Amino acid sequence: MFQKLKRIPSTFLLALALFKGVSAVETALKACSALSVTSHGTDACTATEITGTFCLDTSIYKAEASGCKLPDGDYLFSTTDGKTLIPIATGKSGLLYNIAPGSVTQRANGNQLANSYLFTCTSNTCTESTKVGYFLTSGSGSAKELYHCSSTTSCAKKSGNGLPEGYYPDASTATTSGGKTTYTKLLLCDSSKCVEEPTALCATSYYGYGEEAITPIGGSLTYKKLIYCETATSCTIDTTAAKGVYLGGKGCGASSNKVKSLINCTANGVCVDLAATQNANYIDGSNASKVIQCKSNTECSSDTGEVKAGYAYLNSGDVDDANVKSVISCTGGTCTPLPFGNAKAASGTAKAINTGFMNARTGATNKLIVCSTTSCAESTETGADGQAIIDGSSYADGKFTNLIVYGSSALVALAAKATPETPSSVAGHAYIDLGSKDANSNYPNIIKCDSNNGCTVIEGELPATGVGYIDAITTKNIITCASGSCTSTASVASGLDNKFYIDGTDAGKTKYIACNSTQCESKTAVPESDTADKFYPDSQTATNIIK
């Protein structure tokens, strides 16, 4: 007779199937007692015996009666059964144990080093890392140490002098796409410990890479490489460390994302931390169209450079003995240093040319920068009638072609006006050289311009010579140079009472200036068709006649 069939509910069959299909994940090595292994040998396992299954007692033993004992070292066991030994060289994950004299320790959490391999452990399960670079150790928070993997099979602990201070990309956060590796976090090592950077990373900022960094005797910590963070969660290694000044991310996240430190890289690829200084300006080493400006000792930013003609910044990156030796000009879109603002020294009969620039620094109260052949500095000069200064950024082909002039109660670069202008080259027209101010606050020199030679500086002649100059800004004014200082005043001509001066811009002294009540103009003294001498009253010295 056949056995009577029994009906089994489908829900029970489903539960049974699920139970048989799910295998538990072991979180620790099986105890020897749980495997009914009650006796152990005292000998260490030979190389051929370090295979198969093992169990935990006072040490780790072969899971068999009188089984041998594993020698000191690191071992990986299967999470499937909690007893099968897995070779570390080929194992991808498992239960990681370390046997040391008198102790057995399971690696439960964090990054763990085993036989030159790095494992990341979470809740007792350890997985081999497939990334290279720097990783925190379990002791990093209280010691200056990191794990470093040059490859997935060659990892070691770096510490002490073998681990320079600085920032390191956290390799555990690395992702690679298109050959480019980016990191979302950085590690920071100081003289006593290494930690994950405690503050948020700052976008478009640089950090000194500790790898290969050195501290020369009596010197500052120097870096050969930088880490660039494009965003707060995307950083890359910059191995070039090109010459320039960079926004530094150090401490930035702790100050509402305000950059308060800089990094300065010299031509030989050595970079050092640079403290922010109020009102400092630098060409941005990462983008030559931008200028780094520090509004205070704790806030710097990188801004597109002012491209208007005649504008510049003092170059804080070019200072010697407290003297600024150049300005930063961004005319044309690329910011470059102009040594001493293109100022020219006196040579022979040629007068020295001190140059000027409209101050492009954000928030500057001093609107003018003046450069000599020894230094450049912000100036408190605000200008006066008839005054101008040669625009140092206009120097090309051996001549200057633009001026900064005083007009409508303010200084303005002619070439930067809404409708750009050029300096006047009309006969007799001139400007008082604001750049020639001496220790006695006198302005002894004159600027004259022509279309061929550009703008040059000449010494203003004394009233006794009968010389005057037409104020090129206000042409009814006359410029005279009494007591070694040139000033512009109304000609005081009225009705038929014209005023006359020898034209000081005419090197041959063949012209004179005649002023009526509305304007002054330069005229030829003796037309070629007229051989008779002409005489005019000297408007500066009543007892003299201009012939």
Coordinates of C-alpha atoms in Angstrom, one line a residue:
M1 CA 0.0 0.0 0.0
F2 CA 1.1 3.5 -0.7
Q3 CA 1.7 5.9 2.2
K4 CA -1.0 8.5 2.5
L5 CA 0.0 11.9 1.2
K6 CA -0.2 14.9 3.5
R7 CA -1.1 18.4 2.5
I8 CA 1.5 21.0 3.6
P9 CA 0.5 24.8 3.5
S10 CA 2.3 26.8 0.8
T11 CA 3.3 29.5 3.3
F12 CA 5.3 26.9 5.3
L13 CA 7.0 25.7 2.1
L14 CA 8.0 29.3 1.3
A15 CA 9.3 29.9 4.7
L16 CA 11.3 26.7 4.6
A17 CA 12.8 27.6 1.2
L18 CA 13.8 31.1 2.5
F19 CA 15.4 29.5 5.6
K20 CA 17.4 27.1 3.5
G21 CA 18.5 29.8 1.0
V22 CA 19.8 32.3 3.6
S23 CA 23.1 31.6 5.3
A24 CA 24.1 33.5 8.4
V25 CA 27.1 35.9 8.3
E26 CA 29.5 35.0 11.1
T27 CA 31.0 38.0 13.0
A28 CA 33.6 36.1 15.0
L29 CA 35.8 33.0 14.8
K30 CA 34.1 29.9 16.2
A31 CA 35.1 28.9 19.7
C32 CA 36.9 25.6 19.8
S33 CA 34.3 24.3 22.3
A34 CA 31.5 25.1 19.9
L35 CA 33.2 22.8 17.4
S36 CA 33.7 20.1 20.1
V37 CA 37.5 20.5 19.9
T38 CA 38.6 20.1 23.5
S39 CA 42.3 19.5 23.2
H40 CA 45.1 21.3 21.5
G41 CA 48.7 20.8 20.6
T42 CA 51.5 23.1 21.7
D43 CA 53.4 23.1 18.5
A44 CA 53.1 26.0 16.0
C45 CA 51.6 25.1 12.7
T46 CA 54.1 24.5 9.9
A47 CA 53.7 26.3 6.6
T48 CA 51.8 23.3 5.1
E49 CA 49.5 23.1 8.1
I50 CA 48.4 26.8 7.9
T51 CA 45.3 25.9 5.9
G52 CA 41.8 24.5 6.5
T53 CA 39.6 25.3 9.5
F54 CA 40.6 26.8 12.8
C55 CA 38.9 27.8 16.1
L56 CA 39.5 30.2 19.0
D57 CA 40.5 29.4 22.5
T58 CA 43.4 31.1 24.3
S59 CA 45.0 31.3 20.9
I60 CA 43.9 30.1 17.4
Y61 CA 44.2 26.4 16.8
K62 CA 43.6 23.9 14.0
A63 CA 40.0 22.7 14.5
E64 CA 40.9 19.1 15.3
A65 CA 42.1 17.2 18.3
S66 CA 45.6 18.1 19.3
G67 CA 45.6 20.6 16.5
C68 CA 48.6 22.9 16.0
K69 CA 48.7 26.6 17.1
L70 CA 48.9 29.4 14.5
P71 CA 52.1 31.4 14.9
D72 CA 52.1 35.2 15.6
G73 CA 50.8 37.2 12.7
D74 CA 47.6 38.4 10.9
Y75 CA 45.0 36.0 9.6
L76 CA 41.7 36.2 7.7
F77 CA 38.8 33.8 8.2
S78 CA 35.6 33.2 6.3
T79 CA 32.4 35.0 7.5
T80 CA 30.4 32.2 6.0
D81 CA 31.3 29.5 8.5
G82 CA 33.6 31.4 11.0
K83 CA 36.3 28.9 10.8
T84 CA 37.9 28.5 7.3
L85 CA 41.2 30.3 6.9
I86 CA 41.5 32.5 3.8
P87 CA 44.9 33.5 2.4
I88 CA 45.2 37.3 2.9
A89 CA 46.9 37.6 -0.5
T90 CA 43.8 36.3 -2.2
G91 CA 41.0 37.0 0.3
K92 CA 38.7 40.0 -0.4
S93 CA 36.8 40.0 2.9
G94 CA 36.5 38.1 6.2
L95 CA 37.2 38.1 9.9
L96 CA 40.6 39.6 10.6
Y97 CA 42.6 38.5 13.6
N98 CA 46.0 39.4 14.9
I99 CA 48.0 37.0 17.1
A100 CA 50.7 38.6 19.2
P101 CA 52.7 37.1 22.1
G102 CA 50.1 36.4 24.8
S103 CA 47.1 37.9 23.0
V104 CA 44.6 37.4 20.2
T105 CA 42.8 40.5 18.8
Q106 CA 40.0 40.7 16.4
R107 CA 40.1 43.8 14.1
A108 CA 36.6 45.1 14.4
N109 CA 36.4 48.6 12.9
G110 CA 38.4 51.2 10.9
N111 CA 41.4 50.8 8.6
Q112 CA 43.6 47.8 9.5
L113 CA 47.0 46.7 8.1
A114 CA 47.6 43.0 7.6
N115 CA 50.7 41.6 5.8
S116 CA 51.1 44.7 3.6
Y117 CA 47.4 44.7 2.7
L118 CA 44.9 47.3 3.9
F119 CA 41.5 46.2 5.1
T120 CA 38.5 48.4 6.1
C121 CA 36.6 46.9 8.9
T122 CA 33.0 47.6 9.9
S123 CA 31.2 45.6 12.6
N124 CA 33.9 42.9 12.7
T125 CA 33.7 42.3 8.9
C126 CA 36.9 43.4 7.0
T127 CA 37.1 44.2 3.3
E128 CA 40.4 44.6 1.4
S129 CA 40.9 48.1 0.1
T130 CA 41.3 48.5 -3.7
K131 CA 42.6 52.1 -3.3
V132 CA 46.0 53.6 -3.0
G133 CA 47.2 56.6 -1.0
Y134 CA 46.9 57.7 2.6
F135 CA 44.5 56.3 5.3
L136 CA 43.8 57.0 8.9
T137 CA 45.0 54.4 11.4
S138 CA 43.2 53.3 14.5
G139 CA 45.8 55.4 16.5
S140 CA 45.9 58.5 14.2
G141 CA 43.9 60.6 16.6
S142 CA 46.5 60.3 19.3
A143 CA 49.6 59.8 17.3
K144 CA 51.2 61.2 14.2
E145 CA 50.7 58.2 11.9
L146 CA 48.9 57.2 8.7
Y147 CA 48.8 54.1 6.5
H148 CA 50.2 54.6 3.0
C149 CA 49.5 52.2 0.1
S150 CA 51.7 52.7 -2.9
S151 CA 49.8 49.8 -4.4
T152 CA 47.0 47.5 -3.2
T153 CA 49.6 44.9 -2.2
S154 CA 52.2 47.3 -0.7
C155 CA 50.9 49.2 2.4
A156 CA 52.8 50.4 5.4
K157 CA 52.5 52.7 8.4
K158 CA 54.2 56.0 8.2
S159 CA 54.9 58.0 11.3
G160 CA 57.2 60.5 13.0
N161 CA 59.8 62.1 10.8
G162 CA 58.7 59.8 7.9
L163 CA 55.4 61.6 7.9
P164 CA 55.8 65.4 7.3
E165 CA 53.2 67.8 8.6
G166 CA 50.5 69.0 6.2
Y167 CA 47.4 67.8 4.4
Y168 CA 46.9 64.4 2.8
P169 CA 44.1 63.3 0.5
D170 CA 41.9 60.7 2.3
A171 CA 42.3 57.7 -0.1
S172 CA 39.2 56.0 1.4
T173 CA 37.1 58.7 -0.3
A174 CA 38.9 58.5 -3.7
T175 CA 37.0 58.1 -7.0
T176 CA 38.6 57.9 -10.4
S177 CA 37.0 58.8 -13.7
G178 CA 38.7 59.5 -17.0
G179 CA 42.1 59.1 -15.4
K180 CA 41.4 61.8 -12.8
T181 CA 41.3 60.9 -9.1
T182 CA 39.2 63.1 -6.8
Y183 CA 38.8 63.0 -3.0
T184 CA 36.0 64.2 -0.8
K185 CA 38.0 64.5 2.4
L186 CA 41.4 65.5 3.5
L187 CA 43.6 64.3 6.5
L188 CA 45.6 66.8 8.5
C189 CA 48.8 65.9 10.3
D190 CA 50.4 68.2 12.8
S191 CA 53.3 67.6 15.1
S192 CA 51.4 65.2 17.4
K193 CA 48.6 63.6 15.5
C194 CA 46.7 63.0 12.3
V195 CA 43.0 63.6 12.0
E196 CA 40.3 64.1 9.4
E197 CA 40.2 67.8 8.6
P198 CA 37.9 69.0 11.4
T199 CA 36.3 71.9 9.4
A200 CA 34.5 71.9 6.1
L201 CA 36.8 72.2 3.0
C202 CA 36.6 75.5 1.1
A203 CA 35.9 75.6 -2.6
T204 CA 38.6 77.0 -5.0
S205 CA 41.2 76.7 -2.3
Y206 CA 44.6 75.1 -2.0
Y207 CA 46.1 73.0 0.8
G208 CA 49.8 72.2 1.4
Y209 CA 50.4 68.5 0.5
G210 CA 52.4 66.9 3.3
E211 CA 54.0 64.3 1.0
E212 CA 57.7 65.2 0.4
A213 CA 57.3 68.4 2.5
I214 CA 60.4 69.4 4.5
T215 CA 61.3 71.9 7.2
P216 CA 64.8 73.3 6.6
I217 CA 66.8 74.1 9.7
G218 CA 65.6 77.5 10.9
G219 CA 63.1 77.6 8.1
S220 CA 59.4 77.2 7.5
L221 CA 57.5 74.0 6.4
T222 CA 57.7 73.9 2.7
Y223 CA 55.6 71.9 0.2
K224 CA 56.5 70.5 -3.2
K225 CA 52.9 69.7 -4.1
L226 CA 49.5 71.2 -3.4
I227 CA 46.0 69.8 -3.1
Y228 CA 43.3 71.8 -4.9
C229 CA 39.7 71.7 -3.8
E230 CA 37.5 72.8 -6.6
T231 CA 34.4 72.3 -4.4
A232 CA 34.0 71.4 -0.7
T233 CA 33.8 67.7 -1.7
S234 CA 36.0 67.5 -4.8
C235 CA 39.8 67.7 -4.3
T236 CA 42.7 66.7 -6.6
I237 CA 46.5 66.6 -6.2
D238 CA 48.3 69.4 -8.0
T239 CA 51.9 68.2 -8.6
T240 CA 53.1 71.3 -10.5
A241 CA 53.2 73.9 -7.7
A242 CA 53.8 76.6 -10.3
K243 CA 55.1 79.9 -9.2
G244 CA 52.5 82.2 -7.7
V245 CA 50.2 83.0 -4.7
Y246 CA 47.2 80.8 -4.1
L247 CA 44.1 81.0 -1.9
G248 CA 44.7 78.7 1.1
G249 CA 42.0 76.6 2.6
K250 CA 43.7 76.2 6.0
G251 CA 41.2 77.2 8.6
C252 CA 38.8 78.5 6.0
G253 CA 35.8 76.3 7.0
A254 CA 36.0 77.5 10.6
S255 CA 35.4 81.1 9.5
S256 CA 32.2 81.0 7.5
N257 CA 34.1 79.9 4.4
K258 CA 36.3 83.0 4.4
V259 CA 39.8 82.4 3.1
K260 CA 42.2 83.6 5.8
S261 CA 45.5 82.1 4.6
L262 CA 47.5 82.0 1.4
I263 CA 50.2 79.8 -0.1
N264 CA 53.2 81.2 -1.9
C265 CA 55.1 79.1 -4.4
T266 CA 58.5 80.3 -5.7
A267 CA 60.0 79.6 -9.1
N268 CA 61.8 76.5 -7.8
G269 CA 58.6 74.7 -6.8
V270 CA 58.8 75.4 -3.1
C271 CA 55.6 76.5 -1.4
V272 CA 55.1 78.0 2.0
D273 CA 52.1 79.1 4.0
L274 CA 51.6 82.9 3.8
A275 CA 49.7 84.9 6.3
A276 CA 46.9 87.1 5.0
T277 CA 47.6 90.8 5.4
Q278 CA 45.0 93.6 5.2
N279 CA 45.1 95.4 1.8
A280 CA 47.5 93.0 0.2
N281 CA 47.2 92.1 -3.5
Y282 CA 48.7 89.2 -5.5
I283 CA 48.3 87.8 -9.0
D284 CA 46.3 84.6 -8.6
G285 CA 48.7 81.7 -9.3
S286 CA 45.8 79.5 -10.5
N287 CA 44.3 82.1 -12.9
A288 CA 46.3 85.0 -14.3
S289 CA 43.2 87.0 -15.1
K290 CA 42.4 87.3 -11.4
V291 CA 43.9 89.2 -8.4
I292 CA 43.8 87.9 -4.8
Q293 CA 42.8 90.8 -2.5
C294 CA 42.9 90.6 1.3
K295 CA 40.2 92.8 2.8
S296 CA 41.5 92.0 6.3
N297 CA 43.9 89.7 8.0
T298 CA 41.2 87.0 8.0
E299 CA 39.5 87.4 4.7
C300 CA 40.9 87.1 1.2
S301 CA 39.2 86.5 -2.2
S302 CA 40.2 86.1 -5.8
D303 CA 38.5 88.6 -8.2
T304 CA 38.7 89.3 -11.9
G305 CA 41.4 91.9 -12.3
E306 CA 40.4 95.5 -13.3
V307 CA 41.0 95.7 -17.1
K308 CA 40.4 99.5 -17.5
A309 CA 43.3 101.5 -18.8
G310 CA 45.3 103.3 -16.2
Y311 CA 44.2 101.0 -13.3
A312 CA 46.6 98.8 -11.2
Y313 CA 47.2 97.2 -7.8
L314 CA 50.2 97.4 -5.6
N315 CA 52.0 94.0 -5.9
S316 CA 52.4 92.6 -2.4
G317 CA 54.2 89.7 -3.9
D318 CA 57.1 91.9 -4.9
V319 CA 58.4 93.6 -1.8
D320 CA 62.0 94.3 -0.7
D321 CA 62.9 96.1 2.5
A322 CA 59.3 97.2 2.9
N323 CA 59.4 98.8 -0.6
V324 CA 56.8 97.6 -3.1
K325 CA 58.8 97.1 -6.4
S326 CA 56.0 96.6 -8.9
V327 CA 52.3 97.1 -9.6
I328 CA 49.8 94.6 -11.0
S329 CA 48.2 95.7 -14.3
C330 CA 45.4 93.6 -15.8
T331 CA 44.8 95.8 -18.9
G332 CA 44.1 93.3 -21.8
G333 CA 42.7 90.7 -19.4
T334 CA 46.0 89.1 -18.2
C335 CA 47.4 90.4 -15.0
T336 CA 51.2 91.0 -15.1
P337 CA 53.6 92.8 -12.8
L338 CA 55.1 96.1 -14.1
P339 CA 58.4 96.7 -12.4
F340 CA 58.4 100.1 -10.6
G341 CA 55.3 100.9 -12.7
N342 CA 57.5 101.6 -15.8
A343 CA 58.9 104.7 -14.0
K344 CA 62.0 106.1 -15.7
A345 CA 65.1 107.6 -14.2
A346 CA 66.6 110.9 -15.2
S347 CA 69.1 110.6 -18.1
G348 CA 71.1 113.5 -19.4
T349 CA 68.8 116.4 -20.0
A350 CA 65.7 114.1 -19.7
K351 CA 63.8 114.5 -16.4
A352 CA 62.8 111.5 -14.3
I353 CA 59.3 110.2 -15.0
N354 CA 57.3 109.0 -12.0
T355 CA 54.2 107.1 -13.1
G356 CA 50.7 106.9 -11.7
F357 CA 47.8 104.4 -11.7
M358 CA 44.2 104.6 -10.5
N359 CA 44.1 102.3 -7.5
A360 CA 42.1 99.2 -8.4
R361 CA 42.1 97.8 -4.9
T362 CA 38.5 97.2 -3.6
G363 CA 37.6 99.8 -0.9
A364 CA 40.7 101.9 -1.4
T365 CA 40.5 105.4 0.1
N366 CA 43.7 106.5 -1.6
K367 CA 42.7 106.7 -5.2
L368 CA 46.1 107.0 -6.7
I369 CA 49.3 104.8 -6.9
V370 CA 52.6 106.6 -7.7
C371 CA 55.7 104.8 -8.7
S372 CA 59.3 106.0 -8.9
T373 CA 62.4 104.0 -9.9
T374 CA 62.8 102.8 -6.3
S375 CA 59.3 102.0 -5.1
C376 CA 55.5 102.2 -5.6
A377 CA 53.0 103.3 -3.0
E378 CA 49.5 104.4 -2.5
S379 CA 49.3 108.2 -2.6
T380 CA 47.1 110.6 -0.7
E381 CA 47.2 113.0 -3.7
T382 CA 43.7 114.0 -4.9
G383 CA 44.8 116.3 -7.7
A384 CA 44.4 120.0 -8.4
D385 CA 43.7 122.3 -11.4
G386 CA 46.0 121.5 -14.3
Q387 CA 47.6 118.5 -12.7
A388 CA 48.2 115.1 -14.4
I389 CA 50.5 112.1 -14.1
I390 CA 51.8 109.8 -16.7
D391 CA 49.9 106.4 -16.9
G392 CA 52.6 103.8 -16.4
S393 CA 50.4 101.1 -18.0
S394 CA 50.4 103.0 -21.3
Y395 CA 54.1 102.5 -21.9
A396 CA 54.8 100.8 -25.3
D397 CA 57.3 101.1 -28.1
G398 CA 59.4 103.4 -25.9
K399 CA 56.8 106.0 -25.1
F400 CA 53.8 106.8 -22.8
T401 CA 50.5 107.5 -24.5
N402 CA 48.0 108.0 -21.7
L403 CA 47.6 110.3 -18.7
I404 CA 45.6 110.4 -15.5
V405 CA 44.3 113.9 -15.2
Y406 CA 42.4 116.1 -12.6
G407 CA 39.1 117.2 -13.9
S408 CA 35.6 117.7 -12.4
S409 CA 37.1 117.5 -8.9
A410 CA 38.5 114.0 -9.4
L411 CA 41.3 112.1 -11.0
V412 CA 40.5 110.1 -14.1
A413 CA 42.4 108.1 -16.6
L414 CA 41.8 109.6 -20.0
A415 CA 41.8 106.3 -21.8
A416 CA 39.3 104.8 -19.3
K417 CA 36.6 107.5 -19.7
A418 CA 33.2 106.5 -21.0
T419 CA 34.3 108.0 -24.3
P420 CA 38.1 107.4 -24.3
E421 CA 40.3 110.4 -24.8
T422 CA 44.0 110.9 -25.6
P423 CA 46.3 113.5 -24.1
S424 CA 46.2 116.9 -25.8
S425 CA 49.0 117.4 -28.4
V426 CA 47.8 120.9 -29.4
A427 CA 50.6 123.4 -29.6
G428 CA 51.2 125.1 -26.2
H429 CA 49.1 122.6 -24.2
A430 CA 50.7 121.1 -21.1
Y431 CA 49.9 119.6 -17.7
I432 CA 51.4 120.1 -14.3
D433 CA 53.3 116.9 -13.4
L434 CA 51.7 115.6 -10.2
G435 CA 54.3 112.9 -10.1
S436 CA 57.1 115.4 -9.6
K437 CA 56.0 116.5 -6.2
D438 CA 59.1 117.2 -4.0
A439 CA 59.8 117.2 -0.3
N440 CA 58.5 120.8 0.0
S441 CA 55.2 119.8 -1.7
N442 CA 56.2 121.7 -4.9
Y443 CA 55.4 120.5 -8.4
P444 CA 58.4 121.7 -10.5
N445 CA 57.8 119.8 -13.7
I446 CA 55.5 120.0 -16.7
I447 CA 54.1 117.2 -18.9
K448 CA 53.9 117.8 -22.7
C449 CA 52.5 115.4 -25.2
D450 CA 52.7 115.0 -29.0
S451 CA 51.5 112.3 -31.4
N452 CA 55.0 111.2 -32.3
N453 CA 56.9 111.0 -29.0
G454 CA 54.0 110.5 -26.6
C455 CA 54.2 112.2 -23.2
T456 CA 57.4 113.5 -21.7
V457 CA 58.4 115.5 -18.7
I458 CA 60.3 118.8 -18.8
E459 CA 61.2 121.3 -16.1
G460 CA 58.9 124.2 -15.6
E461 CA 60.6 127.5 -16.4
L462 CA 60.5 130.4 -13.9
P463 CA 58.3 133.5 -14.5
A464 CA 61.5 135.6 -15.1
T465 CA 61.9 133.9 -18.4
G466 CA 58.5 135.0 -19.6
V467 CA 57.5 131.3 -20.2
G468 CA 54.0 130.0 -19.7
Y469 CA 52.0 126.9 -20.7
I470 CA 48.4 126.5 -21.7
D471 CA 46.5 124.3 -19.2
A472 CA 45.4 121.4 -21.5
I473 CA 42.5 120.6 -19.2
T474 CA 41.1 124.1 -18.9
T475 CA 42.4 126.0 -21.9
K476 CA 41.5 129.5 -20.6
N477 CA 43.9 128.9 -17.8
I478 CA 47.6 129.5 -17.9
I479 CA 50.3 127.4 -16.1
T480 CA 53.2 129.3 -14.6
C481 CA 56.0 128.0 -12.4
A482 CA 56.9 130.5 -9.7
S483 CA 59.2 129.6 -6.9
G484 CA 59.8 126.1 -8.3
S485 CA 56.2 125.1 -8.2
C486 CA 53.8 125.1 -11.2
T487 CA 50.2 126.1 -10.8
S488 CA 47.2 126.7 -13.1
T489 CA 45.3 130.0 -12.8
A490 CA 42.8 131.9 -14.9
S491 CA 44.7 134.1 -17.4
V492 CA 42.8 137.3 -16.1
A493 CA 42.7 138.6 -19.7
S494 CA 39.7 140.9 -20.3
G495 CA 38.3 142.9 -23.2
L496 CA 41.2 144.1 -25.3
D497 CA 43.6 143.4 -22.5
N498 CA 45.2 140.2 -23.7
K499 CA 47.9 138.4 -21.8
F500 CA 51.1 137.1 -23.5
Y501 CA 53.7 134.4 -22.6
I502 CA 56.5 132.6 -24.3
D503 CA 55.3 129.1 -25.3
G504 CA 57.2 126.8 -22.9
T505 CA 56.4 123.7 -24.9
D506 CA 58.3 125.0 -28.0
A507 CA 61.9 124.1 -27.6
G508 CA 63.0 126.6 -30.2
K509 CA 61.1 129.5 -28.5
T510 CA 59.6 130.6 -31.8
K511 CA 56.0 130.7 -30.5
Y512 CA 54.1 132.7 -28.0
I513 CA 50.9 132.2 -26.1
A514 CA 48.1 134.8 -26.3
C515 CA 45.2 134.7 -23.9
N516 CA 41.9 136.6 -24.2
S517 CA 39.0 136.4 -21.9
T518 CA 37.8 133.0 -23.2
Q519 CA 40.9 131.0 -24.2
C520 CA 44.6 130.8 -24.7
E521 CA 46.4 129.6 -27.8
S522 CA 49.9 129.3 -29.2
K523 CA 50.9 131.4 -32.1
T524 CA 53.9 131.7 -34.4
A525 CA 55.8 134.8 -33.4
V526 CA 57.1 136.0 -36.8
P527 CA 55.4 134.7 -40.0
E528 CA 58.0 133.9 -42.7
S529 CA 56.5 136.6 -44.9
D530 CA 57.0 139.2 -42.3
T531 CA 60.6 140.1 -41.4
A532 CA 59.7 142.8 -38.9
D533 CA 60.2 142.1 -35.2
K534 CA 57.1 141.7 -33.1
F535 CA 56.9 142.8 -29.4
Y536 CA 54.4 141.8 -26.7
P537 CA 54.1 142.8 -23.1
D538 CA 55.4 140.1 -20.7
S539 CA 52.3 139.3 -18.6
Q540 CA 54.4 137.9 -15.8
T541 CA 57.0 140.7 -15.5
A542 CA 55.5 144.1 -16.2
T543 CA 58.9 145.7 -16.9
N544 CA 59.8 143.1 -19.6
I545 CA 58.9 142.8 -23.2
I546 CA 58.5 139.6 -25.2
K547 CA 60.3 139.9 -28.5

